[in-house]
Amino acid sequence: MTIEAPRPRNFIEEAIEEDGRTGRYGGRVHTRFPPEPNGYLHIGHAKSICLNFGLAKKYGGQCNLRFDDTNPTKEEVEYVDSIMNDVRWLGFEWDGLYYASDYFPQLYAWAIQLIEAGKAYVCDLSADEIRAHRGTLTQPGKNSPYRDRPVAENLALFARMREGEFSDGARTLRAKIDMASPNLNLRDPVLYRILHAEHHRTGNAWCIYPMYDYTHGQSDSLEQITHSICTLEFENHRPLYDWFLDALDIYHPRQIEFARLNLTYTVMSKRRLLELVQGGFVSGWDDPRMPTIGGLRRRGYTPESIRAFCDRIGVAKFNSTIDVAVLEGAVREDLNRTAPRAMAVLRPLKLVIENYPAGQVEELEAINNPEDPSAGVRLVPFSRELFIEQDDFREVPPKKFHRLTPGAEVRLRAAYIVKCTGVVEDQSTGEIREVRCTYDPQTKSGLPSADRKVKGTIHWVSAQHAVQAEVRLYEHLFSQPDPSDVPEGVDYKATLNPNSLEVLKSAQLEPSLAHSKPGDRFQFERNGYFCVDTRDSLPGRLVFNRTVTLRDTWAKIEKSG
RNA sequence: UGGGGAAUAGUGUAACGGUAGCACGACUGACUCUGGAUCAGUUAGUCUAGGUUCAAAUCCUAGUUCCCCAGCCA
């Protein structure tokens, strides 16, 4: 075992290192990420993925990808494909690729072994009857009348179940443990149920399917997993996980539970995510507002930023909710380093430079990324008529407003200092149609004489060269940190944020952006990070998604003032 | 009501009987041709009550609060 870090970073690493010291698994570390292929991966899964693959990497071990596909009625290959794609996109490659369904024959043989050992029996009770016999949290259950069936009869019946002689739900195979156990999972849990359903991998080879509890530990065992890491709700299942392995007397991995991820302003359960998609509250599983890996990817998040996020939030057993600002901070940090800058005017306002020669065009040099000198420079066309951001002009400026306002000077990014001389208003509506200004030729960016101090710098785009594009601005999907925090009888969907998507149809971009490709990421200076949409953007009809805004000190000042 | 877990700044997460630290946020200030970034600084915490100890977030006792479990889902 290789220990790279001076000390364990969390209780799971502590456990692993303890096992390393005691030689419990011969110094091996082998984890696995075991999704059920019944939905798309989300940021919560990313935490588990980073944990499992990260542990294997840190300790020089291995990590498998295993599909927990024991319920044919819910699982589909489409999900298998998307899950593999998402794991790879996050930057991980599995050592072994397995399916629980690969183990059906072995699981079946083990079931016979348990029957022969008198530790499992075929039960004829219906689902309702089993429930009635189970007892309650405070009262013990009652034994099934079929509990003491002779071994030979159990064997024969189980074989007939497998042969398809019985209808769905007619019988089950159950473990014979303890109907009085305070842990309900130990009250003779069902091992196999009859399901005449086609499985995405095994087709119609089986009509009985093993349950999760009966499958998971043995699958871990077969793969020689050392540490089987799962979420807190499986803590109550650990005694059963251990029971099967002991009863079968096979290699015994260690199950360790940690708290699943919760994020503010969103929901994470598959059920709710599905509801948002099916109810049309979002455009699909990869809607950029969704916390799915696909949604985050389309939104412009980088794998690096998601990994940094998972690293930052830690691993513990406390049921916590992470502020989504941590996720946003992680992507800002990454994109600040890597995203090329560009100028884009989201809500255009015409600015006319009265003393700039009509027809003249200058190609001005602009820095691509101040954080990365190797990113170089590009040329941006400048002319008499520009677009600036509506927010960057105020006829009556509020306090501390550092932008364009009548009589004031402002620097045009990478260009000249201009002075506002007035506005042209629409005669009938009084709306500002354009802002007029003059420029100072001595202040061209780069000239020694350009160093004059001005209050602010704003971005711009030459009107005649601008590329028009659609820009989609996203905000949190829900309007309150905890969408579930609603009065009795009110659905969480009532807290959906009505402004989570704003579409700007006529943003004006600098021409260098014209040939950007789907997935390309940029920082639109002073606005935020944006990426070309991978679904709807077309050459000549570009669509950009806002990944996240820049930190906006002015917005805070304005809000508090 | 039975069982299983968990409680440390606003949010997360360390400290393993010996200085309560880190990240994010918030707030100051510096710097800046992005009100970005960066830099410097400030703020703020051991669930409660007892006990053991020279010394307790840590050990003991009793409470409080929160989460999970009664699928032939995973």
mmCIF file of C-alpha atoms in Angstrom, chain A residues 69-411:
data_model
loop_
_atom_site.group_PDB
_atom_site.id
_atom_site.type_symbol
_atom_site.label_atom_id
_atom_site.label_comp_id
_atom_site.label_asym_id
_atom_site.label_seq_id
_atom_site.Cartn_x
_atom_site.Cartn_y
_atom_site.Cartn_z
ATOM 1 C CA ASP A 69 -28.883 -4.463 -12.467
ATOM 2 C CA THR A 70 -31.078 -6.840 -10.524
ATOM 3 C CA ASN A 71 -34.414 -5.251 -11.330
ATOM 4 C CA PRO A 72 -35.259 -5.723 -15.010
ATOM 5 C CA THR A 73 -38.442 -3.701 -14.749
ATOM 6 C CA LYS A 74 -36.552 -0.464 -14.184
ATOM 7 C CA GLU A 75 -33.241 -0.750 -15.948
ATOM 8 C CA GLU A 76 -32.231 0.072 -19.494
ATOM 9 C CA VAL A 77 -29.099 0.028 -21.655
ATOM 10 C CA GLU A 78 -29.564 3.699 -22.393
ATOM 11 C CA TYR A 79 -28.689 4.389 -18.773
ATOM 12 C CA VAL A 80 -25.723 2.024 -18.860
ATOM 13 C CA ASP A 81 -24.258 3.956 -21.770
ATOM 14 C CA SER A 82 -24.833 7.358 -20.247
ATOM 15 C CA ILE A 83 -23.333 6.276 -16.928
ATOM 16 C CA MET A 84 -20.162 4.999 -18.566
ATOM 17 C CA ASN A 85 -19.938 8.191 -20.554
ATOM 18 C CA ASP A 86 -20.363 10.354 -17.452
ATOM 19 C CA VAL A 87 -17.781 8.443 -15.409
ATOM 20 C CA ARG A 88 -15.242 8.804 -18.200
ATOM 21 C CA TRP A 89 -16.079 12.445 -18.694
ATOM 22 C CA LEU A 90 -15.403 13.027 -15.008
ATOM 23 C CA GLY A 91 -11.941 11.728 -15.703
ATOM 24 C CA PHE A 92 -12.007 8.185 -14.348
ATOM 25 C CA GLU A 93 -11.363 4.843 -15.981
ATOM 26 C CA TRP A 94 -12.498 1.658 -14.250
ATOM 27 C CA ASP A 95 -10.300 -1.363 -13.798
ATOM 28 C CA GLY A 96 -13.054 -3.940 -14.039
ATOM 29 C CA LEU A 97 -16.418 -3.465 -15.737
ATOM 30 C CA TYR A 98 -19.053 -5.772 -14.308
ATOM 31 C CA TYR A 99 -22.765 -6.317 -14.074
ATOM 32 C CA ALA A 100 -24.480 -7.909 -11.120
ATOM 33 C CA SER A 101 -26.424 -9.818 -13.757
ATOM 34 C CA ASP A 102 -23.167 -11.559 -14.705
ATOM 35 C CA TYR A 103 -23.395 -13.230 -11.330
ATOM 36 C CA PHE A 104 -26.931 -14.592 -11.625
ATOM 37 C CA PRO A 105 -25.751 -18.221 -12.077
ATOM 38 C CA GLN A 106 -23.411 -18.036 -9.088
ATOM 39 C CA LEU A 107 -26.029 -16.273 -6.987
ATOM 40 C CA TYR A 108 -28.488 -19.016 -7.883
ATOM 41 C CA ALA A 109 -26.036 -21.723 -6.871
ATOM 42 C CA TRP A 110 -25.421 -19.946 -3.577
ATOM 43 C CA ALA A 111 -29.141 -19.750 -2.958
ATOM 44 C CA ILE A 112 -29.331 -23.543 -3.281
ATOM 45 C CA GLN A 113 -26.441 -23.784 -0.885
ATOM 46 C CA LEU A 114 -28.332 -21.681 1.657
ATOM 47 C CA ILE A 115 -31.439 -23.818 1.232
ATOM 48 C CA GLU A 116 -29.425 -26.954 1.784
ATOM 49 C CA ALA A 117 -27.929 -25.441 4.907
ATOM 50 C CA GLY A 118 -31.409 -24.754 6.188
ATOM 51 C CA LYS A 119 -30.826 -21.003 5.945
ATOM 52 C CA ALA A 120 -33.333 -20.174 3.230
ATOM 53 C CA TYR A 121 -36.820 -21.296 2.342
ATOM 54 C CA VAL A 122 -39.475 -20.843 -0.283
ATOM 55 C CA CYS A 123 -42.353 -18.777 1.038
ATOM 56 C CA ASP A 124 -45.864 -18.810 -0.458
ATOM 57 C CA LEU A 125 -47.014 -15.668 1.309
ATOM 58 C CA SER A 126 -48.154 -12.779 -0.868
ATOM 59 C CA ALA A 127 -46.478 -9.392 -0.630
ATOM 60 C CA ASP A 128 -49.273 -8.137 1.589
ATOM 61 C CA GLU A 129 -49.057 -11.174 3.826
ATOM 62 C CA ILE A 130 -45.314 -10.832 4.168
ATOM 63 C CA ARG A 131 -45.792 -7.249 5.196
ATOM 64 C CA ALA A 132 -48.401 -8.256 7.743
ATOM 65 C CA HIS A 133 -46.071 -10.889 9.156
ATOM 66 C CA ARG A 134 -43.145 -8.513 9.369
ATOM 67 C CA GLY A 135 -44.419 -6.767 12.451
ATOM 68 C CA THR A 136 -43.661 -3.105 13.113
ATOM 69 C CA LEU A 137 -40.782 -1.030 14.371
ATOM 70 C CA THR A 138 -41.758 -1.864 17.919
ATOM 71 C CA GLN A 139 -43.419 -5.261 17.562
ATOM 72 C CA PRO A 140 -41.734 -8.474 16.469
ATOM 73 C CA GLY A 141 -42.918 -10.226 13.340
ATOM 74 C CA LYS A 142 -44.509 -13.642 13.033
ATOM 75 C CA ASN A 143 -42.907 -16.621 11.381
ATOM 76 C CA SER A 144 -44.135 -17.532 7.943
ATOM 77 C CA PRO A 145 -46.130 -20.771 7.979
ATOM 78 C CA TYR A 146 -43.769 -21.971 5.246
ATOM 79 C CA ARG A 147 -40.664 -21.287 7.257
ATOM 80 C CA ASP A 148 -40.029 -24.881 8.243
ATOM 81 C CA ARG A 149 -40.569 -26.467 4.893
ATOM 82 C CA PRO A 150 -38.245 -29.469 4.425
ATOM 83 C CA VAL A 151 -35.069 -28.804 2.495
ATOM 84 C CA ALA A 152 -36.058 -31.132 -0.313
ATOM 85 C CA GLU A 153 -39.361 -29.337 -0.789
ATOM 86 C CA ASN A 154 -37.614 -25.960 -0.806
ATOM 87 C CA LEU A 155 -35.161 -27.191 -3.378
ATOM 88 C CA ALA A 156 -37.910 -28.516 -5.605
ATOM 89 C CA LEU A 157 -40.018 -25.403 -5.288
ATOM 90 C CA PHE A 158 -37.070 -23.072 -5.927
ATOM 91 C CA ALA A 159 -36.197 -25.059 -9.049
ATOM 92 C CA ARG A 160 -39.794 -24.726 -10.242
ATOM 93 C CA MET A 161 -39.694 -20.971 -9.541
ATOM 94 C CA ARG A 162 -36.665 -20.757 -11.759
ATOM 95 C CA GLU A 163 -38.387 -22.877 -14.425
ATOM 96 C CA GLY A 164 -41.175 -20.373 -14.658
ATOM 97 C CA GLU A 165 -43.957 -22.489 -13.248
ATOM 98 C CA PHE A 166 -45.304 -19.734 -11.049
ATOM 99 C CA SER A 167 -46.681 -16.315 -11.733
ATOM 100 C CA ASP A 168 -45.095 -13.054 -10.604
ATOM 101 C CA GLY A 169 -45.289 -12.656 -6.882
ATOM 102 C CA ALA A 170 -46.611 -16.131 -6.225
ATOM 103 C CA ARG A 171 -43.620 -17.191 -4.132
ATOM 104 C CA THR A 172 -40.316 -15.872 -2.890
ATOM 105 C CA LEU A 173 -37.117 -17.319 -1.570
ATOM 106 C CA ARG A 174 -36.409 -15.962 1.885
ATOM 107 C CA ALA A 175 -33.517 -16.135 4.282
ATOM 108 C CA LYS A 176 -34.305 -17.791 7.579
ATOM 109 C CA ILE A 177 -32.909 -15.350 10.111
ATOM 110 C CA ASP A 178 -35.019 -13.857 12.875
ATOM 111 C CA MET A 179 -38.565 -12.515 12.665
ATOM 112 C CA ALA A 180 -38.102 -10.859 16.035
ATOM 113 C CA SER A 181 -34.956 -8.940 15.164
ATOM 114 C CA PRO A 182 -35.119 -5.243 16.046
ATOM 115 C CA ASN A 183 -33.455 -4.701 12.677
ATOM 116 C CA LEU A 184 -36.264 -5.213 10.193
ATOM 117 C CA ASN A 185 -33.792 -6.132 7.478
ATOM 118 C CA LEU A 186 -33.102 -9.325 9.359
ATOM 119 C CA ARG A 187 -36.755 -10.422 9.556
ATOM 120 C CA ASP A 188 -36.417 -13.153 6.918
ATOM 121 C CA PRO A 189 -35.611 -10.870 3.981
ATOM 122 C CA VAL A 190 -36.606 -11.857 0.468
ATOM 123 C CA LEU A 191 -33.700 -13.165 -1.605
ATOM 124 C CA TYR A 192 -35.479 -13.885 -4.858
ATOM 125 C CA ARG A 193 -38.719 -12.728 -6.374
ATOM 126 C CA ILE A 194 -40.491 -14.006 -9.461
ATOM 127 C CA LEU A 195 -40.467 -11.489 -12.290
ATOM 128 C CA HIS A 196 -41.360 -12.606 -15.779
ATOM 129 C CA ALA A 197 -39.571 -9.675 -17.321
ATOM 130 C CA GLU A 198 -36.929 -9.304 -19.987
ATOM 131 C CA HIS A 199 -33.603 -8.165 -18.643
ATOM 132 C CA HIS A 200 -31.469 -5.718 -20.618
ATOM 133 C CA ARG A 201 -28.568 -8.140 -20.568
ATOM 134 C CA THR A 202 -29.802 -11.618 -19.757
ATOM 135 C CA GLY A 203 -32.915 -11.369 -21.876
ATOM 136 C CA ASN A 204 -35.372 -14.084 -20.925
ATOM 137 C CA ALA A 205 -32.877 -16.440 -19.353
ATOM 138 C CA TRP A 206 -34.319 -15.763 -15.924
ATOM 139 C CA CYS A 207 -37.743 -15.241 -14.441
ATOM 140 C CA ILE A 208 -36.503 -14.997 -10.876
ATOM 141 C CA TYR A 209 -34.286 -12.112 -9.883
ATOM 142 C CA PRO A 210 -32.143 -11.620 -6.774
ATOM 143 C CA MET A 211 -32.778 -8.704 -4.438
ATOM 144 C CA TYR A 212 -30.209 -5.979 -3.748
ATOM 145 C CA ASP A 213 -29.231 -7.236 -0.300
ATOM 146 C CA TYR A 214 -28.656 -10.733 -1.552
ATOM 147 C CA THR A 215 -26.678 -9.489 -4.535
ATOM 148 C CA HIS A 216 -24.509 -6.622 -3.452
ATOM 149 C CA GLY A 217 -22.235 -8.194 -0.878
ATOM 150 C CA GLN A 218 -21.693 -11.336 -2.904
ATOM 151 C CA SER A 219 -20.871 -9.273 -5.965
ATOM 152 C CA ASP A 220 -18.343 -7.362 -3.883
ATOM 153 C CA SER A 221 -16.996 -10.683 -2.691
ATOM 154 C CA LEU A 222 -16.654 -12.111 -6.190
ATOM 155 C CA GLU A 223 -14.745 -9.028 -7.290
ATOM 156 C CA GLN A 224 -12.481 -9.225 -4.238
ATOM 157 C CA ILE A 225 -13.542 -5.741 -3.207
ATOM 158 C CA THR A 226 -11.853 -4.664 0.007
ATOM 159 C CA HIS A 227 -13.903 -1.632 0.956
ATOM 160 C CA SER A 228 -17.519 -1.412 -0.122
ATOM 161 C CA ILE A 229 -18.438 2.210 0.271
ATOM 162 C CA CYS A 230 -22.081 3.204 0.249
ATOM 163 C CA THR A 231 -24.422 5.839 1.642
ATOM 164 C CA LEU A 232 -25.797 6.112 5.155
ATOM 165 C CA GLU A 233 -29.184 4.556 4.509
ATOM 166 C CA PHE A 234 -27.453 1.210 4.049
ATOM 167 C CA GLU A 235 -26.081 1.237 7.552
ATOM 168 C CA ASN A 236 -29.071 -0.806 8.690
ATOM 169 C CA HIS A 237 -28.295 -3.293 5.954
ATOM 170 C CA ARG A 238 -24.742 -3.990 7.024
ATOM 171 C CA PRO A 239 -25.701 -6.821 9.422
ATOM 172 C CA LEU A 240 -27.449 -8.504 6.518
ATOM 173 C CA TYR A 241 -24.539 -7.805 4.170
ATOM 174 C CA ASP A 242 -22.322 -9.566 6.708
ATOM 175 C CA TRP A 243 -24.831 -12.360 7.344
ATOM 176 C CA PHE A 244 -24.841 -13.567 3.735
ATOM 177 C CA LEU A 245 -21.076 -13.542 3.460
ATOM 178 C CA ASP A 246 -20.748 -15.461 6.720
ATOM 179 C CA ALA A 247 -23.506 -17.922 5.889
ATOM 180 C CA LEU A 248 -21.854 -18.632 2.552
ATOM 181 C CA ASP A 249 -18.424 -18.573 4.131
ATOM 182 C CA ILE A 250 -16.886 -16.571 1.311
ATOM 183 C CA TYR A 251 -14.427 -13.666 1.018
ATOM 184 C CA HIS A 252 -15.706 -10.812 3.153
ATOM 185 C CA PRO A 253 -15.274 -7.147 2.120
ATOM 186 C CA ARG A 254 -15.895 -4.313 4.576
ATOM 187 C CA GLN A 255 -18.904 -2.088 4.080
ATOM 188 C CA ILE A 256 -18.440 1.541 5.110
ATOM 189 C CA GLU A 257 -21.157 4.169 4.927
ATOM 190 C CA PHE A 258 -20.870 7.918 4.341
ATOM 191 C CA ALA A 259 -23.345 10.791 4.033
ATOM 192 C CA ARG A 260 -24.724 11.453 0.574
ATOM 193 C CA LEU A 261 -24.428 14.910 -0.927
ATOM 194 C CA ASN A 262 -27.177 17.477 -0.616
ATOM 195 C CA LEU A 263 -26.968 20.855 -2.326
ATOM 196 C CA THR A 264 -28.877 24.042 -1.683
ATOM 197 C CA TYR A 265 -31.374 25.321 -4.264
ATOM 198 C CA THR A 266 -31.820 21.972 -5.954
ATOM 199 C CA VAL A 267 -33.196 18.477 -5.509
ATOM 200 C CA MET A 268 -31.214 15.317 -5.877
ATOM 201 C CA SER A 269 -33.506 12.319 -5.676
ATOM 202 C CA LYS A 270 -34.038 10.337 -8.850
ATOM 203 C CA ARG A 271 -37.747 10.480 -8.263
ATOM 204 C CA ARG A 272 -37.846 14.269 -8.143
ATOM 205 C CA LEU A 273 -35.426 14.740 -10.981
ATOM 206 C CA LEU A 274 -37.584 12.449 -13.090
ATOM 207 C CA GLU A 275 -40.635 14.417 -12.063
ATOM 208 C CA LEU A 276 -39.036 17.667 -13.213
ATOM 209 C CA VAL A 277 -38.252 16.141 -16.590
ATOM 210 C CA GLN A 278 -41.595 14.437 -17.116
ATOM 211 C CA GLY A 279 -43.550 17.429 -15.880
ATOM 212 C CA GLY A 280 -41.777 19.666 -18.369
ATOM 213 C CA PHE A 281 -40.346 21.883 -15.645
ATOM 214 C CA VAL A 282 -37.001 21.504 -17.372
ATOM 215 C CA SER A 283 -36.182 20.630 -20.954
ATOM 216 C CA GLY A 284 -34.684 17.239 -20.164
ATOM 217 C CA TRP A 285 -32.131 15.307 -18.131
ATOM 218 C CA ASP A 286 -29.376 17.500 -19.477
ATOM 219 C CA ASP A 287 -31.162 20.798 -18.987
ATOM 220 C CA PRO A 288 -28.367 23.108 -17.819
ATOM 221 C CA ARG A 289 -30.293 23.785 -14.625
ATOM 222 C CA MET A 290 -30.304 20.140 -13.622
ATOM 223 C CA PRO A 291 -27.767 18.809 -11.083
ATOM 224 C CA THR A 292 -27.174 15.843 -13.360
ATOM 225 C CA ILE A 293 -23.691 15.294 -14.740
ATOM 226 C CA GLY A 294 -25.167 15.825 -18.187
ATOM 227 C CA GLY A 295 -26.795 19.060 -17.085
ATOM 228 C CA LEU A 296 -23.629 20.391 -15.491
ATOM 229 C CA ARG A 297 -21.602 19.415 -18.542
ATOM 230 C CA ARG A 298 -23.988 21.222 -20.845
ATOM 231 C CA ARG A 299 -24.005 24.170 -18.482
ATOM 232 C CA GLY A 300 -20.256 24.463 -18.983
ATOM 233 C CA TYR A 301 -18.887 22.870 -15.821
ATOM 234 C CA THR A 302 -15.516 21.206 -16.267
ATOM 235 C CA PRO A 303 -14.641 17.752 -14.920
ATOM 236 C CA GLU A 304 -11.757 19.387 -13.060
ATOM 237 C CA SER A 305 -14.086 21.750 -11.256
ATOM 238 C CA ILE A 306 -16.422 18.962 -10.212
ATOM 239 C CA ARG A 307 -13.526 16.922 -8.914
ATOM 240 C CA ALA A 308 -12.198 19.939 -7.017
ATOM 241 C CA PHE A 309 -15.643 20.437 -5.558
ATOM 242 C CA CYS A 310 -15.891 16.832 -4.381
ATOM 243 C CA ASP A 311 -12.475 17.134 -2.878
ATOM 244 C CA ARG A 312 -13.409 20.307 -1.060
ATOM 245 C CA ILE A 313 -16.651 19.165 0.548
ATOM 246 C CA GLY A 314 -15.092 16.298 2.461
ATOM 247 C CA VAL A 315 -16.505 12.968 3.512
ATOM 248 C CA ALA A 316 -18.240 12.312 6.810
ATOM 249 C CA LYS A 317 -21.286 10.712 8.378
ATOM 250 C CA PHE A 318 -23.078 13.947 9.131
ATOM 251 C CA ASN A 319 -26.121 14.576 7.027
ATOM 252 C CA SER A 320 -25.191 17.932 5.554
ATOM 253 C CA THR A 321 -26.252 20.296 2.826
ATOM 254 C CA ILE A 322 -23.507 22.000 0.868
ATOM 255 C CA ASP A 323 -24.043 25.573 -0.239
ATOM 256 C CA VAL A 324 -24.232 25.537 -4.037
ATOM 257 C CA ALA A 325 -21.858 28.540 -3.890
ATOM 258 C CA VAL A 326 -19.078 26.037 -3.216
ATOM 259 C CA LEU A 327 -19.789 24.339 -6.541
ATOM 260 C CA GLU A 328 -19.969 27.693 -8.287
ATOM 261 C CA GLY A 329 -16.747 28.759 -6.646
ATOM 262 C CA ALA A 330 -15.006 25.635 -7.893
ATOM 263 C CA VAL A 331 -15.990 26.227 -11.481
ATOM 264 C CA ARG A 332 -15.078 29.918 -11.328
ATOM 265 C CA GLU A 333 -11.672 29.030 -10.010
ATOM 266 C CA ASP A 334 -11.056 26.592 -12.840
ATOM 267 C CA LEU A 335 -12.489 28.734 -15.612
ATOM 268 C CA ASN A 336 -10.693 31.839 -14.409
ATOM 269 C CA ARG A 337 -7.467 29.986 -15.056
ATOM 270 C CA THR A 338 -8.417 28.414 -18.345
ATOM 271 C CA ALA A 339 -11.205 30.232 -20.161
ATOM 272 C CA PRO A 340 -10.233 32.629 -22.971
ATOM 273 C CA ARG A 341 -11.731 36.089 -22.504
ATOM 274 C CA ALA A 342 -14.003 37.700 -25.023
ATOM 275 C CA MET A 343 -16.285 40.704 -25.141
ATOM 276 C CA ALA A 344 -19.998 40.139 -25.470
ATOM 277 C CA VAL A 345 -22.786 42.600 -24.924
ATOM 278 C CA LEU A 346 -25.812 40.831 -23.529
ATOM 279 C CA ARG A 347 -28.333 43.691 -23.545
ATOM 280 C CA PRO A 348 -27.098 46.080 -26.243
ATOM 281 C CA LEU A 349 -27.246 49.859 -26.149
ATOM 282 C CA LYS A 350 -25.818 51.838 -29.074
ATOM 283 C CA LEU A 351 -22.840 54.076 -28.329
ATOM 284 C CA VAL A 352 -21.806 56.565 -31.014
ATOM 285 C CA ILE A 353 -18.385 58.197 -30.907
ATOM 286 C CA GLU A 354 -19.012 61.599 -32.434
ATOM 287 C CA ASN A 355 -15.396 62.444 -33.193
ATOM 288 C CA TYR A 356 -14.415 59.055 -34.560
ATOM 289 C CA PRO A 357 -14.265 59.037 -38.370
ATOM 290 C CA ALA A 358 -17.199 57.277 -39.958
ATOM 291 C CA GLY A 359 -16.028 54.307 -41.963
ATOM 292 C CA GLN A 360 -12.782 53.949 -40.080
ATOM 293 C CA VAL A 361 -11.984 50.575 -38.515
ATOM 294 C CA GLU A 362 -9.068 49.784 -36.235
ATOM 295 C CA GLU A 363 -7.994 46.323 -35.183
ATOM 296 C CA LEU A 364 -7.150 46.559 -31.508
ATOM 297 C CA GLU A 365 -5.130 44.067 -29.583
ATOM 298 C CA ALA A 366 -6.835 42.371 -26.626
ATOM 299 C CA ILE A 367 -5.371 39.984 -24.076
ATOM 300 C CA ASN A 368 -6.892 36.504 -24.240
ATOM 301 C CA ASN A 369 -6.306 35.551 -20.649
ATOM 302 C CA PRO A 370 -4.581 37.717 -18.069
ATOM 303 C CA GLU A 371 -4.110 34.609 -15.921
ATOM 304 C CA ASP A 372 -2.274 32.834 -18.700
ATOM 305 C CA PRO A 373 0.225 34.847 -20.767
ATOM 306 C CA SER A 374 0.690 31.915 -23.142
ATOM 307 C CA ALA A 375 -2.908 32.377 -24.300
ATOM 308 C CA GLY A 376 -1.659 35.391 -26.269
ATOM 309 C CA VAL A 377 -3.665 38.183 -27.817
ATOM 310 C CA ARG A 378 -6.294 38.643 -30.487
ATOM 311 C CA LEU A 379 -7.480 41.522 -32.663
ATOM 312 C CA VAL A 380 -10.843 43.126 -32.057
ATOM 313 C CA PRO A 381 -12.361 45.569 -34.555
ATOM 314 C CA PHE A 382 -13.225 49.050 -33.295
ATOM 315 C CA SER A 383 -15.354 51.604 -35.108
ATOM 316 C CA ARG A 384 -17.519 54.707 -34.680
ATOM 317 C CA GLU A 385 -20.635 52.827 -33.584
ATOM 318 C CA LEU A 386 -20.468 50.336 -30.781
ATOM 319 C CA PHE A 387 -22.749 48.378 -28.528
ATOM 320 C CA ILE A 388 -22.312 48.632 -24.804
ATOM 321 C CA GLU A 389 -24.220 46.996 -21.976
ATOM 322 C CA GLN A 390 -27.436 48.765 -20.971
ATOM 323 C CA ASP A 391 -26.380 48.353 -17.346
ATOM 324 C CA ASP A 392 -23.193 50.276 -18.062
ATOM 325 C CA PHE A 393 -24.996 53.559 -18.720
ATOM 326 C CA ARG A 394 -27.136 55.568 -16.329
ATOM 327 C CA GLU A 395 -28.510 58.963 -17.120
ATOM 328 C CA VAL A 396 -28.884 59.516 -13.392
ATOM 329 C CA PRO A 397 -26.110 57.524 -11.728
ATOM 330 C CA PRO A 398 -26.552 56.007 -8.289
ATOM 331 C CA LYS A 399 -23.809 56.484 -5.725
ATOM 332 C CA LYS A 400 -20.517 54.702 -6.417
ATOM 333 C CA PHE A 401 -21.506 54.133 -10.044
ATOM 334 C CA HIS A 402 -18.224 53.894 -11.958
ATOM 335 C CA ARG A 403 -19.598 53.549 -15.443
ATOM 336 C CA LEU A 404 -20.845 55.756 -18.256
ATOM 337 C CA THR A 405 -22.976 58.703 -17.298
ATOM 338 C CA PRO A 406 -23.459 62.126 -18.917
ATOM 339 C CA GLY A 407 -20.286 64.188 -18.684
ATOM 340 C CA ALA A 408 -18.228 61.340 -17.242
ATOM 341 C CA GLU A 409 -15.308 59.426 -18.654
ATOM 342 C CA VAL A 410 -14.920 55.698 -18.858
ATOM 343 C CA ARG A 411 -12.409 53.414 -20.512
#
